[in-house]
mmCIF file of C-alpha atoms in Angstrom:
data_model
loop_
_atom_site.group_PDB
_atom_site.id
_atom_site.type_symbol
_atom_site.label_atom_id
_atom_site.label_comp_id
_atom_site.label_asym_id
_atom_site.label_seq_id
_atom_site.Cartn_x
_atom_site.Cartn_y
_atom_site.Cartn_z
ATOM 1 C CA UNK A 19 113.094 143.118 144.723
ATOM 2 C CA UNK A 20 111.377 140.173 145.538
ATOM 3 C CA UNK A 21 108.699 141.739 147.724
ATOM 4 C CA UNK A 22 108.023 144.296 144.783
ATOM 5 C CA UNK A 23 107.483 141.468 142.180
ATOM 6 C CA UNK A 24 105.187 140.172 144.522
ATOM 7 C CA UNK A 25 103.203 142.885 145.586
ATOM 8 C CA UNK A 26 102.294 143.939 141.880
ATOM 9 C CA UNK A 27 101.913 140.822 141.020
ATOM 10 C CA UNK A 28 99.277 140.335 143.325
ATOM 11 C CA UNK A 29 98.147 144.488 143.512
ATOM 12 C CA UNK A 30 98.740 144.405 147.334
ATOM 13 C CA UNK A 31 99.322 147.978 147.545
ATOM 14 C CA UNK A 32 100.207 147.708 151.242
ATOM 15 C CA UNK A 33 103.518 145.721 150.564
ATOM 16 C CA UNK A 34 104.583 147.988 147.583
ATOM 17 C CA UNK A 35 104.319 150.708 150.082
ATOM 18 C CA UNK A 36 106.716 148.870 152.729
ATOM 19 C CA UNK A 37 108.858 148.377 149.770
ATOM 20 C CA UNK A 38 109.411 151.790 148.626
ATOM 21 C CA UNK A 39 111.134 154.426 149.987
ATOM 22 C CA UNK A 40 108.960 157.735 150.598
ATOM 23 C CA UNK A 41 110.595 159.739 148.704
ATOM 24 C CA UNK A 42 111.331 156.822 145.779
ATOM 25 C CA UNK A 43 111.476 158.281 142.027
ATOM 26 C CA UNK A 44 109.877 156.606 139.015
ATOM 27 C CA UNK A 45 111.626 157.472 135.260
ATOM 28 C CA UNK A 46 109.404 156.085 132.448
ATOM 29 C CA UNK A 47 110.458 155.730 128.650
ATOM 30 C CA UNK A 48 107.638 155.162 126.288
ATOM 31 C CA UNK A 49 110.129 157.267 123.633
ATOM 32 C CA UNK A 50 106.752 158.497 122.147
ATOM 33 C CA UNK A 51 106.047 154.979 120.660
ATOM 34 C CA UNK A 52 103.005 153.994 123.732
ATOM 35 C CA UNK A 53 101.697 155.857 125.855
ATOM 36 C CA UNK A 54 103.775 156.048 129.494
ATOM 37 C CA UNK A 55 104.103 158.787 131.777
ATOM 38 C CA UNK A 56 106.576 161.648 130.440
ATOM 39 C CA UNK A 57 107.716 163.575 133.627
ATOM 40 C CA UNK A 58 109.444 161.409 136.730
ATOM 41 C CA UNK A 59 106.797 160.552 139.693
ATOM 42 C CA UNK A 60 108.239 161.176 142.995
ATOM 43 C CA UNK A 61 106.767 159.962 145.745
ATOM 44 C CA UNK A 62 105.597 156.322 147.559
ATOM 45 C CA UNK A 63 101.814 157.416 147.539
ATOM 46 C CA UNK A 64 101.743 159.055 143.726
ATOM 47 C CA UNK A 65 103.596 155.961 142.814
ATOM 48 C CA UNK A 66 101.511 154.149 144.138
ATOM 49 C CA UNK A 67 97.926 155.561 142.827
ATOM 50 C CA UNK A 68 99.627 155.787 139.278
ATOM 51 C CA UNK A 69 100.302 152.129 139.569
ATOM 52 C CA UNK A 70 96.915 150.955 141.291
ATOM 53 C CA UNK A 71 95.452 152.684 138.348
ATOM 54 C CA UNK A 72 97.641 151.396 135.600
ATOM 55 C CA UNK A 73 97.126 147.910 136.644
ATOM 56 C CA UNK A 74 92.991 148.132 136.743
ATOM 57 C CA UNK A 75 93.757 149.586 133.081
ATOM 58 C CA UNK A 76 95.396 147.309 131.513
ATOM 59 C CA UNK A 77 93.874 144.707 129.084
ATOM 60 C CA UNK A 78 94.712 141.571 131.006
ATOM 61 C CA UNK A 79 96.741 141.262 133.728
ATOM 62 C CA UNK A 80 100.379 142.482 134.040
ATOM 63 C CA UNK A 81 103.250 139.722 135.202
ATOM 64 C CA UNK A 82 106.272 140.675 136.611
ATOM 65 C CA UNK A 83 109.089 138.252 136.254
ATOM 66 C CA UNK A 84 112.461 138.732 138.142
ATOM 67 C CA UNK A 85 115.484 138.890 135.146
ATOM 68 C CA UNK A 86 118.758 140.118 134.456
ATOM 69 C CA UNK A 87 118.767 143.476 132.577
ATOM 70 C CA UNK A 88 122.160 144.346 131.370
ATOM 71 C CA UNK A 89 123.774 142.370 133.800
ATOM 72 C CA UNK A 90 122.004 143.930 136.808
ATOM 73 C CA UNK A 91 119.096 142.916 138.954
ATOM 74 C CA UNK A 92 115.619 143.985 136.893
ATOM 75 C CA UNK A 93 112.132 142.797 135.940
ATOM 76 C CA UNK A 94 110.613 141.808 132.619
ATOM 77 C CA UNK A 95 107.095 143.239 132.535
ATOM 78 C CA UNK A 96 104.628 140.720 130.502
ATOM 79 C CA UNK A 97 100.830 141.019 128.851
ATOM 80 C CA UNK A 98 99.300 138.493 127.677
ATOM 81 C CA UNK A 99 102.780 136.786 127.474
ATOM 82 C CA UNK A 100 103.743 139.626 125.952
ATOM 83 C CA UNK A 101 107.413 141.654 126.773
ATOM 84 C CA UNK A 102 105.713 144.723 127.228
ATOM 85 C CA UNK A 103 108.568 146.172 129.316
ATOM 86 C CA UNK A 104 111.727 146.076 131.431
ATOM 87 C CA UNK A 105 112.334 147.484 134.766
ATOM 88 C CA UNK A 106 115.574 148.719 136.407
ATOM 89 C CA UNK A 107 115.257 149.107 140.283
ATOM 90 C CA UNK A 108 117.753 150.995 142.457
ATOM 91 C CA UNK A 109 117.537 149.715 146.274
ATOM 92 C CA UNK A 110 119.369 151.688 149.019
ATOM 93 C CA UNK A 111 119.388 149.687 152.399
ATOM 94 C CA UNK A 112 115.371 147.822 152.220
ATOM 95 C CA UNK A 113 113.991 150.113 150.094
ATOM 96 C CA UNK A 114 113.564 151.295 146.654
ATOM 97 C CA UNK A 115 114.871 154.358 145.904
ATOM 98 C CA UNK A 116 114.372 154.807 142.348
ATOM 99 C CA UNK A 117 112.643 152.716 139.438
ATOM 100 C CA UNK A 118 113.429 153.239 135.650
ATOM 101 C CA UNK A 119 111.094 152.115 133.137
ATOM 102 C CA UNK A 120 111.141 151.087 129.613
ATOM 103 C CA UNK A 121 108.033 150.722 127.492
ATOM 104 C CA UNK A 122 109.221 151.590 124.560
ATOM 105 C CA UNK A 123 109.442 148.354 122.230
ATOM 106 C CA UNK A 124 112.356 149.316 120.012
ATOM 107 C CA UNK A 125 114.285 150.058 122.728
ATOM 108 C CA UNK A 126 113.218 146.698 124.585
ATOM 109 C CA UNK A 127 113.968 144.859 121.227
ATOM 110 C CA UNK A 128 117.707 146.416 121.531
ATOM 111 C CA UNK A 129 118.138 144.850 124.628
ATOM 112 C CA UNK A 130 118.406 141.323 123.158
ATOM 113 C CA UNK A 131 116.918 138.144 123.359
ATOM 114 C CA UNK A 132 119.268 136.990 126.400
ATOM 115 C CA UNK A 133 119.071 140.098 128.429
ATOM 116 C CA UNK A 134 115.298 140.689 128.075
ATOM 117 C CA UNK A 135 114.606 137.180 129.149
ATOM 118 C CA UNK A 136 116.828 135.345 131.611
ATOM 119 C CA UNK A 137 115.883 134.408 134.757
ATOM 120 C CA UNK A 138 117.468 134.445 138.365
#
C-alpha cells in the first residue's frame, strides 16, 4: 500500500504499474452526487491511463494519505485539504488486486470523523 500512496502521490506511473496486478479491478462510487466513473475498470494499463488523466484534471493536486477505513488498511484521498474520498485496497501476495472507491461525500460523511481520518 505504501508503494501505491507513493506512486500517485508523486504520478510515477511506472511504480503504480509494479504495484498492480494485471488484471487488478477498480469499483468507483460517486452515487450520482460527482462525477466518477460508473462501470468497474479492469485492467493495470486502463487503470492506469484513467488515473494519469484524472490526476492532470484535477484542480490542484490530489494527496493520498495512508488511514484506517472501517478498521481495515485504506487511503483518505485529499484536495486542497479537502476529504474528497476514501479508498479500500485489496492486496493478494505484492499486488493489488482490486481497488474500491468512494467519492461520494454523503457517503464519506457516514464514515465518521475517526474512521475517515486516522492515521497508521
Amino acid at each position: 500500500m505504501d508503494r501505491f500512496v507513493t506512486a500517485i502521490n508523486t504520478g510515477e506511473m511506472q511504480e503504480l504499474m509494479d504495484v498492480l496486478a494485471p488484471d487488478v479491478v477498480m469499483v468507483n462510487d460517486g452515487g450520482g452526487v460527482v462525477q466518477a466513473a460508473r462501470k468497474p475498470i479492469v485492467g493495470a494499463e486502463k487503470l492506469i491511463a484513467l488515473l494519469a488523466i484524472g490526476l492532470r484534471r484535477a484542480p490542484a493536486p490530489l494527496v493520498c494519505v495512508s488511514v484506517w477505513i472501517n478498521g481495515e488498511p485504506g487511503l483518505r484521498v485529499e484536495l486542497a485539504g479537502e476529504v474528497v474520498a476514501a479508498i479500500s485496497l485489496t492486496v493478494e501476495g505484492d499486488r493489488i488486486t482490486r481497488i474500491h472507491s468512494v467519492w461520494n461525500p454523503h457517503k464519506l460523511a457516514r464514515l465518521g470523523e475517526a474512521a475517515r481520518l486516522s492515521r497508521f
